[in-house]
Coordinates of C-alpha atoms and ligand atoms in Angstrom, one line a residue:
M22 CA 28.6 2.7 -6.2
G23 CA 32.1 3.7 -7.2
A24 CA 32.9 4.5 -10.9
V25 CA 30.3 2.2 -12.3
S26 CA 28.1 4.1 -14.7
S27 CA 24.3 4.1 -14.4
A28 CA 23.7 1.9 -17.4
E29 CA 26.2 -0.7 -16.1
Q30 CA 24.6 -0.7 -12.7
V31 CA 21.2 -1.5 -14.2
S32 CA 22.7 -4.4 -16.1
L33 CA 24.6 -5.9 -13.1
P34 CA 23.1 -9.4 -12.3
L35 CA 21.4 -9.7 -9.0
K36 CA 23.2 -11.6 -6.3
K37 CA 20.7 -14.1 -4.9
P38 CA 20.6 -17.5 -3.1
D39 CA 21.5 -20.6 -4.9
S40 CA 18.2 -22.3 -4.3
P41 CA 14.6 -20.9 -3.9
I42 CA 13.5 -19.6 -0.5
K43 CA 11.9 -22.3 1.7
H44 CA 10.0 -21.2 4.8
Q45 CA 6.9 -22.4 6.6
H46 CA 5.5 -18.9 7.1
W47 CA 2.3 -18.4 5.1
A48 CA 3.9 -15.3 3.5
F49 CA 6.4 -17.6 1.7
N50 CA 3.9 -20.0 0.3
G51 CA 0.9 -20.3 -2.1
P52 CA -0.1 -16.9 -3.6
Y53 CA 2.4 -15.0 -1.4
A54 CA 5.5 -16.9 -2.4
P55 CA 8.2 -14.5 -3.7
V56 CA 9.8 -14.7 -7.2
D57 CA 13.5 -14.3 -7.7
E58 CA 13.8 -13.1 -11.3
E59 CA 13.4 -9.8 -13.0
V60 CA 11.8 -10.2 -16.4
F61 CA 10.7 -8.1 -19.3
H62 CA 8.2 -9.4 -21.8
A63 CA 5.9 -8.2 -24.6
L64 CA 2.4 -9.5 -23.8
T65 CA -0.6 -11.0 -25.6
V66 CA -4.2 -10.1 -25.1
R67 CA -6.2 -13.3 -24.3
E68 CA -9.7 -11.9 -24.1
G69 CA -11.3 -8.6 -25.2
Q70 CA -9.3 -5.6 -26.3
L71 CA -7.1 -3.0 -24.8
P72 CA -9.1 0.2 -24.5
K73 CA -7.9 2.8 -27.0
D74 CA -8.1 5.6 -24.3
L75 CA -5.9 3.8 -21.8
E76 CA -2.2 4.6 -22.3
G77 CA 0.3 4.6 -19.5
C78 CA 1.6 2.2 -16.9
Y79 CA -0.1 0.2 -14.2
L80 CA 2.2 -0.5 -11.2
R81 CA 1.7 -2.7 -8.2
N82 CA 4.0 -2.9 -5.2
G83 CA 4.4 -5.7 -2.8
P84 CA 6.9 -7.6 -0.5
N85 CA 9.2 -10.0 -2.3
P86 CA 12.2 -11.1 -0.2
L87 CA 15.1 -12.4 -2.2
W88 CA 17.2 -14.1 0.5
H89 CA 16.8 -17.2 2.6
P90 CA 15.6 -17.1 6.2
P91 CA 18.0 -18.5 8.7
S92 CA 15.6 -21.3 9.4
E93 CA 12.3 -22.6 8.2
T94 CA 10.7 -21.4 11.4
S95 CA 12.3 -18.0 12.0
N96 CA 10.0 -15.0 12.5
Y97 CA 9.0 -12.9 9.5
H98 CA 6.4 -10.3 8.8
W99 CA 4.7 -9.9 5.5
F100 CA 5.1 -6.1 5.7
L101 CA 8.9 -6.2 5.8
G102 CA 9.9 -8.2 2.7
A103 CA 12.0 -6.4 0.1
G104 CA 9.8 -4.4 -2.3
M105 CA 9.1 -5.5 -5.8
V106 CA 7.1 -3.4 -8.3
H107 CA 5.3 -5.1 -11.2
A108 CA 4.7 -2.8 -14.2
L109 CA 2.2 -3.3 -16.9
R110 CA 2.9 -0.8 -19.7
I111 CA 0.3 0.0 -22.3
K112 CA 1.4 2.1 -25.3
D113 CA 0.5 2.2 -29.0
G114 CA -2.0 -0.6 -28.6
A115 CA 0.6 -3.0 -27.1
A116 CA 1.3 -4.2 -23.6
S117 CA 4.5 -5.2 -21.9
Y118 CA 5.5 -6.4 -18.4
N119 CA 8.5 -5.7 -16.2
N120 CA 9.1 -6.5 -12.5
H121 CA 11.7 -4.7 -10.5
F122 CA 13.3 -5.2 -7.2
L123 CA 13.4 -1.7 -5.6
R124 CA 17.0 -0.8 -5.0
T125 CA 16.4 0.5 -1.5
K126 CA 19.3 1.1 0.9
A127 CA 18.5 -2.2 2.6
F128 CA 18.3 -4.1 -0.7
M129 CA 21.6 -2.6 -1.9
D130 CA 23.3 -3.4 1.5
E131 CA 22.0 -6.9 1.0
Q132 CA 23.4 -7.1 -2.5
K133 CA 26.7 -5.9 -1.3
N134 CA 27.1 -7.8 2.0
G135 CA 24.5 -10.5 2.0
P136 CA 21.8 -10.7 4.6
V137 CA 24.0 -9.4 7.4
F138 CA 21.7 -10.0 10.3
D139 CA 20.1 -13.1 9.3
K140 CA 20.9 -14.9 12.5
I141 CA 18.8 -12.3 14.3
A142 CA 15.8 -11.9 12.1
F143 CA 15.2 -12.9 8.5
S144 CA 15.6 -10.4 5.6
T145 CA 17.8 -7.4 5.5
S146 CA 14.8 -5.2 5.5
M147 CA 13.5 -6.6 8.7
S148 CA 17.0 -6.6 10.3
S149 CA 17.6 -3.1 9.0
F150 CA 14.4 -2.0 10.6
L151 CA 15.3 -3.6 13.9
L152 CA 18.7 -2.0 13.9
R153 CA 17.3 1.4 13.1
F154 CA 14.7 0.8 15.8
A155 CA 17.4 0.1 18.4
L156 CA 19.6 3.0 17.3
E157 CA 16.7 5.4 17.3
K158 CA 15.6 4.2 20.7
V159 CA 19.0 5.1 22.2
G160 CA 19.1 8.4 20.3
L161 CA 21.9 7.4 17.8
A162 CA 19.9 7.8 14.7
R163 CA 16.8 9.7 13.5
G164 CA 14.8 9.4 10.4
S165 CA 17.1 7.2 8.3
A166 CA 15.8 5.4 5.3
S167 CA 15.9 1.7 6.1
G168 CA 12.7 0.0 5.0
P169 CA 11.6 -2.1 2.0
S170 CA 9.5 0.6 0.1
N171 CA 7.1 -2.3 -0.6
T172 CA 3.6 -1.0 0.2
N173 CA 2.3 1.7 -2.1
L174 CA 3.1 4.1 -4.9
V175 CA 2.1 7.7 -5.4
Y176 CA 2.6 10.1 -8.3
H177 CA 3.1 13.7 -7.3
A178 CA 5.0 16.7 -8.7
S179 CA 6.2 14.7 -11.7
R180 CA 7.7 12.1 -9.4
L181 CA 6.8 8.5 -9.0
L182 CA 7.4 7.4 -5.4
A183 CA 7.5 3.9 -3.7
L184 CA 6.4 4.0 -0.1
S185 CA 6.3 1.8 3.0
E186 CA 5.7 2.0 6.7
A187 CA 7.7 4.8 8.4
D188 CA 10.3 5.3 5.7
C189 CA 11.6 7.9 3.2
P190 CA 9.7 8.0 -0.1
M191 CA 11.8 6.3 -2.8
E192 CA 11.8 7.6 -6.3
L193 CA 11.7 5.3 -9.3
K194 CA 11.1 5.9 -13.0
I195 CA 9.1 4.2 -15.7
L196 CA 11.2 4.3 -18.9
V197 CA 9.4 4.7 -22.3
D198 CA 9.8 1.1 -23.1
G199 CA 8.2 0.0 -19.8
H200 CA 11.3 -0.9 -17.8
L201 CA 11.4 0.3 -14.3
Q202 CA 14.5 2.0 -12.8
S203 CA 15.2 2.8 -9.1
Q204 CA 16.7 6.2 -8.4
A205 CA 19.8 6.6 -6.3
E206 CA 18.6 9.1 -3.9
Y207 CA 15.5 9.1 -1.7
A208 CA 13.0 11.8 -2.7
Y209 CA 12.3 13.5 0.6
N210 CA 14.2 13.4 3.8
N211 CA 11.2 12.8 5.9
L212 CA 9.6 9.5 7.1
W213 CA 6.1 9.0 5.6
N214 CA 3.6 6.3 6.1
A215 CA 2.5 4.5 2.9
H216 CA -0.7 6.4 2.2
P217 CA -0.2 10.1 1.6
K218 CA -3.2 11.8 0.0
V219 CA -3.1 14.1 -3.0
D220 CA -5.8 16.7 -2.9
P221 CA -7.5 16.6 -6.4
V222 CA -8.4 20.3 -6.2
T223 CA -5.2 21.9 -5.0
G224 CA -2.7 19.2 -6.2
K225 CA -0.9 19.3 -2.8
L226 CA 0.2 16.1 -1.1
Y227 CA -0.5 15.5 2.6
W228 CA 1.6 12.9 4.5
L229 CA 1.6 11.5 8.0
D230 CA 3.9 9.3 10.0
Y231 CA 4.3 7.8 13.5
D232 CA 7.2 7.1 15.8
L233 CA 8.2 3.6 14.7
T234 CA 10.5 3.2 17.7
G235 CA 7.5 3.3 20.0
V236 CA 9.3 5.7 22.3
T237 CA 6.8 8.6 21.9
A238 CA 3.1 9.0 21.0
K239 CA 4.1 11.7 18.5
F240 CA 3.0 11.7 14.9
T241 CA 4.4 13.9 12.2
Y242 CA 2.4 15.5 9.4
G243 CA 3.4 17.5 6.4
V244 CA 2.3 19.2 3.2
I245 CA 4.2 19.1 -0.1
D246 CA 3.2 21.8 -2.7
T247 CA 2.6 21.1 -6.4
K248 CA 6.2 21.8 -7.2
G249 CA 7.4 19.1 -4.8
Q250 CA 8.5 21.6 -2.1
E251 CA 7.8 21.2 1.6
E252 CA 5.1 23.7 2.6
R253 CA 4.3 22.6 6.1
K254 CA 5.7 20.2 8.7
C255 CA 4.1 19.6 12.1
T256 CA 4.0 17.3 15.1
G257 CA 1.1 16.2 17.2
V258 CA 0.5 13.8 20.0
L259 CA -1.8 10.8 19.7
G260 CA -5.0 10.8 21.8
G261 CA -4.3 7.4 23.4
G262 CA -0.9 8.5 24.7
K263 CA 1.0 5.6 23.2
A264 CA 2.8 4.9 19.9
V265 CA 0.6 3.0 17.5
M266 CA 0.9 1.9 13.9
I267 CA -0.8 4.5 11.6
H268 CA -1.1 2.9 8.2
D269 CA -3.4 5.4 6.4
C270 CA -4.5 9.0 6.8
G271 CA -7.4 11.0 5.5
I272 CA -8.1 14.5 4.1
T273 CA -11.3 16.5 3.5
E274 CA -11.5 20.0 2.0
K275 CA -10.5 21.6 5.3
Y276 CA -9.3 18.8 7.6
A277 CA -6.7 16.1 8.0
I278 CA -7.5 12.8 9.8
V279 CA -5.2 10.7 12.0
I280 CA -6.2 7.2 13.0
D281 CA -5.2 6.0 16.6
C282 CA -6.2 2.3 16.6
P283 CA -4.6 -0.2 19.0
V284 CA -1.8 -1.8 17.1
L285 CA 0.9 -0.8 19.6
V286 CA 4.5 -0.3 18.4
G287 CA 7.5 -1.4 20.4
I288 CA 10.6 -3.7 20.3
E289 CA 9.4 -5.2 23.5
N290 CA 6.6 -6.9 21.4
Y291 CA 9.3 -8.9 19.5
S292 CA 10.0 -11.5 22.0
V293 CA 6.4 -12.6 22.3
E294 CA 4.8 -11.5 19.0
G295 CA 7.8 -12.0 16.7
S296 CA 6.9 -8.6 15.4
L297 CA 7.2 -4.9 16.3
W298 CA 3.4 -4.6 16.4
K299 CA 0.8 -6.0 18.7
F300 CA -2.9 -5.6 18.7
D301 CA -4.1 -4.6 22.2
A302 CA -7.8 -4.0 22.4
S303 CA -7.5 -2.5 25.9
H304 CA -5.9 0.6 24.4
G305 CA -9.2 1.5 22.6
A306 CA -9.5 3.5 19.4
R307 CA -9.9 7.1 18.5
I308 CA -9.8 9.4 15.5
G309 CA -8.2 12.8 15.5
I310 CA -9.2 15.6 13.2
F311 CA -7.3 18.9 12.7
P312 CA -7.0 21.7 10.0
K313 CA -5.0 20.3 7.1
D314 CA -3.5 23.6 6.0
G315 CA -1.7 26.3 8.1
E316 CA 1.6 27.0 9.7
S317 CA 4.3 24.6 10.6
G318 CA 4.7 23.7 14.3
K319 CA 2.2 21.7 16.4
V320 CA -1.2 20.4 15.6
S321 CA -3.8 19.6 18.3
P322 CA -6.4 17.3 16.9
T323 CA -10.0 17.0 18.2
W324 CA -10.2 13.4 19.3
F325 CA -13.3 11.2 18.8
Q326 CA -13.5 7.9 20.7
I327 CA -14.8 5.1 18.5
D328 CA -15.6 1.4 19.1
T329 CA -12.3 -0.5 19.4
C330 CA -11.2 -1.9 16.0
W331 CA -8.4 -1.9 13.6
I332 CA -8.4 0.3 10.4
F333 CA -5.8 -0.1 7.7
H334 CA -7.5 1.9 5.0
L335 CA -9.9 4.7 4.4
A336 CA -12.1 4.6 1.3
N337 CA -12.6 8.3 1.6
A338 CA -13.6 11.2 3.9
W339 CA -15.4 14.4 3.3
E340 CA -17.4 17.2 4.9
E341 CA -21.2 17.6 5.1
G342 CA -21.7 20.9 6.8
N343 CA -19.9 20.7 10.2
T344 CA -19.8 16.9 10.1
V345 CA -16.8 14.9 8.8
V346 CA -17.8 11.7 7.2
M347 CA -15.3 8.9 6.9
V348 CA -15.7 5.5 5.2
V349 CA -13.3 2.7 5.9
V350 CA -12.7 -1.0 5.9
R351 CA -13.1 -1.9 9.6
W352 CA -11.5 -5.0 11.2
D353 CA -12.9 -6.1 14.6
R354 CA -9.4 -7.3 15.5
I355 CA -6.0 -8.2 13.8
D356 CA -3.2 -10.6 14.5
M357 CA 0.1 -8.8 13.7
S358 CA 2.4 -11.5 15.0
G359 CA 5.4 -12.7 12.9
H360 CA 5.2 -16.3 13.7
G361 CA 3.2 -17.2 10.7
K362 CA 2.1 -20.6 11.9
K363 CA -1.3 -20.2 10.1
D364 CA -3.0 -17.7 7.9
D365 CA -3.5 -15.6 11.0
F366 CA -3.3 -12.2 9.4
L367 CA -6.2 -12.7 7.1
S368 CA -8.5 -15.0 9.1
G369 CA -10.1 -14.9 12.5
N370 CA -11.5 -11.4 12.1
K371 CA -14.6 -9.7 10.7
R372 CA -14.4 -7.0 8.1
T373 CA -17.1 -4.5 7.3
L374 CA -17.4 -1.4 5.2
H375 CA -18.0 1.1 7.9
E376 CA -19.0 4.7 8.2
Y377 CA -18.2 7.3 10.9
R378 CA -19.8 10.7 11.2
F379 CA -17.9 13.2 13.4
D380 CA -19.8 16.3 14.6
M381 CA -17.1 19.0 14.7
D382 CA -19.3 21.2 16.8
S383 CA -20.7 18.8 19.5
G384 CA -17.8 16.3 19.5
A385 CA -20.3 13.5 19.0
V386 CA -19.5 10.5 16.8
V387 CA -22.0 8.1 15.1
E388 CA -20.7 4.9 13.5
K389 CA -22.4 2.2 11.6
S390 CA -21.7 -0.8 9.4
L391 CA -22.5 -0.2 5.7
A392 CA -21.9 -3.7 4.4
S393 CA -20.9 -6.9 6.1
G394 CA -20.6 -10.7 5.6
F395 CA -17.2 -10.9 4.0
E396 CA -14.5 -13.4 4.8
T397 CA -11.9 -10.9 3.6
L398 CA -12.5 -7.3 2.5
E399 CA -9.7 -4.8 1.9
F400 CA -8.1 -2.4 -0.5
P401 CA -11.0 0.1 -0.8
V402 CA -10.5 2.4 -3.8
I403 CA -12.4 5.4 -5.1
N404 CA -12.2 7.8 -8.1
Q405 CA -9.2 9.9 -7.2
K406 CA -11.0 13.0 -8.4
H407 CA -13.2 12.6 -5.3
V408 CA -10.4 12.3 -2.6
G409 CA -11.5 14.4 0.3
R410 CA -14.8 15.2 -1.4
K411 CA -18.1 13.4 -1.2
S412 CA -18.0 10.1 -3.2
Q413 CA -20.8 7.7 -4.0
F414 CA -18.8 4.7 -5.1
T415 CA -16.2 2.5 -3.5
W416 CA -14.6 -0.6 -5.0
A417 CA -12.7 -3.2 -2.9
A418 CA -11.2 -6.7 -3.1
G419 CA -12.5 -9.5 -0.9
N420 CA -14.3 -12.8 -0.8
L421 CA -17.3 -14.5 0.6
E422 CA -17.1 -17.6 2.8
G423 CA -15.4 -20.6 1.3
E424 CA -13.8 -18.7 -1.6
P425 CA -10.1 -18.0 -2.2
P426 CA -8.9 -14.8 -0.5
F427 CA -9.7 -11.7 -2.6
H428 CA -11.6 -13.8 -5.1
R429 CA -14.0 -10.9 -5.9
I430 CA -13.9 -7.2 -6.8
F431 CA -16.8 -5.6 -5.1
K432 CA -18.6 -2.4 -6.0
F433 CA -20.4 -0.5 -3.3
D434 CA -22.9 2.3 -4.0
L435 CA -22.9 4.2 -0.7
S436 CA -26.5 5.2 -1.2
N437 CA -27.3 1.4 -0.9
P438 CA -24.2 -0.4 0.1
E439 CA -25.7 -3.6 1.4
S440 CA -26.8 -4.5 -2.2
Y441 CA -23.3 -4.5 -3.6
A442 CA -22.3 -5.9 -7.0
S443 CA -19.2 -8.1 -7.5
Y444 CA -17.0 -9.7 -10.1
A445 CA -15.7 -13.2 -9.4
C446 CA -12.2 -14.0 -10.9
V447 CA -12.6 -17.4 -12.6
S448 CA -10.5 -18.9 -15.5
D449 CA -11.2 -22.3 -17.0
G450 CA -13.5 -23.1 -14.0
K451 CA -10.8 -22.3 -11.4
K452 CA -11.4 -19.6 -8.8
L453 CA -8.6 -17.1 -8.8
T454 CA -7.4 -14.3 -6.5
A455 CA -7.5 -10.6 -7.4
G456 CA -5.6 -7.8 -5.9
E457 CA -6.5 -4.2 -5.2
A458 CA -8.4 -2.9 -8.2
Y459 CA -7.1 0.6 -9.1
F460 CA -9.8 2.9 -10.6
V461 CA -8.9 5.0 -13.6
S462 CA -11.4 7.7 -14.3
K463 CA -12.4 8.3 -18.0
G464 CA -15.5 10.3 -18.0
S465 CA -17.6 12.8 -16.0
A466 CA -19.6 10.2 -14.1
E467 CA -17.9 9.1 -10.9
D468 CA -17.9 5.4 -11.8
D469 CA -17.1 5.9 -15.5
G470 CA -13.7 4.3 -15.8
Y471 CA -11.6 1.2 -15.7
L472 CA -10.6 -1.1 -12.8
L473 CA -7.1 -2.5 -13.1
T474 CA -5.6 -5.4 -11.2
F475 CA -3.4 -8.5 -11.4
V476 CA -5.2 -11.9 -11.1
I477 CA -3.3 -14.6 -9.3
D478 CA -3.5 -18.4 -8.9
P479 CA -4.4 -18.9 -5.2
E480 CA -2.2 -22.0 -5.1
G481 CA 0.7 -20.0 -6.3
K482 CA 1.4 -22.2 -9.4
A483 CA 0.1 -20.8 -12.7
P484 CA 1.3 -17.6 -14.3
S485 CA -0.8 -14.5 -13.4
S486 CA -2.9 -12.3 -15.6
F487 CA -3.9 -8.7 -15.9
L488 CA -7.5 -7.7 -15.8
I489 CA -9.4 -4.6 -17.0
L490 CA -13.0 -4.3 -15.8
N491 CA -15.6 -1.7 -16.5
G492 CA -16.0 0.3 -13.3
Q493 CA -19.7 0.8 -13.9
N494 CA -21.0 -2.7 -14.5
L495 CA -17.9 -4.8 -13.5
Q496 CA -17.9 -6.5 -17.0
S497 CA -14.5 -7.8 -18.2
I498 CA -13.0 -5.6 -20.9
C499 CA -9.6 -7.2 -21.4
V500 CA -7.5 -10.1 -20.0
I501 CA -3.8 -10.2 -20.7
D502 CA -1.6 -13.3 -19.9
L503 CA 1.6 -12.6 -18.0
P504 CA 4.8 -14.6 -18.5
A505 CA 5.3 -15.2 -14.8
R506 CA 3.5 -15.6 -11.5
I507 CA 3.0 -12.5 -9.4
P508 CA 2.9 -12.8 -5.6
L509 CA -0.2 -11.4 -3.9
G510 CA 0.9 -7.9 -2.7
F511 CA -0.3 -4.5 -1.7
H512 CA -1.3 -1.4 -3.6
G513 CA -1.4 -0.3 -7.2
L514 CA -1.3 2.9 -9.2
W515 CA -2.1 4.0 -12.7
V516 CA 0.4 6.5 -14.2
S517 CA -1.0 8.1 -17.3
E518 CA 1.0 8.6 -20.5
K519 CA 1.4 12.3 -19.8
Q520 CA 2.7 11.4 -16.3
V521 CA 5.0 8.8 -17.7
K522 CA 6.6 11.5 -19.9
D523 CA 6.6 14.1 -17.1
Q524 CA 8.4 11.8 -14.7
I525 CA 11.0 10.9 -17.3
S526 CA 11.9 14.5 -18.1
N527 CA 11.7 15.6 -14.4
S528 CA 15.3 14.6 -13.5
V529 CA 18.3 12.8 -14.7
A530 CA 19.5 11.5 -11.4
A531 CA 21.9 8.6 -11.1
K532 CA 20.1 5.3 -11.4
L533 CA 20.5 2.1 -9.3
Ligands
LIG804 FE1 -2.1 0.0 2.7

């Protein structure tokens, strides 16, 4: 970045296209359509009141490409758009909003050079991915940061990290006034998937990743201690013998869980699928379980064959004696193509809240649907104090037949999951779309806390709002109007006021 100071870099205007992005892919339209401005606004509460015991910052990550596709029909994948984080800061009884393009390596390359490979594949993130893919495949590069950091956020060891599929975790900071600021350096020189787990008892972070090149069936696994230092790094081999996308991972008190479901990875998929990933039911599905702590080196999971399906996200996992219990949102199939001719990603599949019980002594597995009948169901969340330990409650976003996608926030009591409760997002009679509802614990009861989410116009027209629900009864506590529309995206995180202060004082690295 030459001699330009950090403060000047932040104030540099974004280089962007002269006219808004136009593309037929569903991920460029309706509630998914990207925004091209970064704004900062003080906000007004429309309904209810801000809870006095809720101070900090809610963040939500998601794809938000800034540049034109080469044509209106070129391939694109929703997972590969440049990352934008939307921050809702709550402090001293007031709220503010800031959205921030993550200054990833790919994003900064794009700012400097324009979308350099846009004749091959739209978006520098996607092109950067493909280039890295090709270089890694022929052994010319390993483990370089190249992705959009657009999927999730995690707070650990006084660091706030933005994460995406098979990429280095990227650090960003929340400033006291609610502005976000990307950090110049990536936080760890390892590729993680987007869903590491923080053990609520030990404070250690557990990450996992797969071979994005599709060359090997290896996965990598690591442990970061409470000071942010690498404690353990291992490799293992997937039970199916092929590289697959591994979006999430699980932990229990003693074990780590790796998911081997049949979304195969390989550049050979691109010519037909328009995507690096392809669902192939013939590969089957299996779950691997291995000790989560120990020496670096190799891990050899015990593999359990399960009915073929796709799993993005675990709700939770825990041990009951020698049985490992895992609750997930199960898809019966998935379309991972990049053609985007219809809403193929979200439709044409069945989603269930699903339970697996793995007997670590006998090797037997029992699986069953806990709740079904949803048109969409995703983004399962729990009280983070129960990660890896038995939990009774799971909340998730979804909708029933005929409703806009993710119209409701569901609450499942795992002791009686078929009789779930739900909150429908409606304003002035219009049915709206929610996102993942992040649970913030505030009491000793597992479900005593707040659910936080952005609420979005499913037609992609009206400005969005921020919603706070009571986690126990799903009653609305507060609705805050936002100045702009927020695209439907991926995962959120609540950063408490203490964590906001800790991450500010943690380092004074150069800012982008
Ligand atoms: Fe995810």
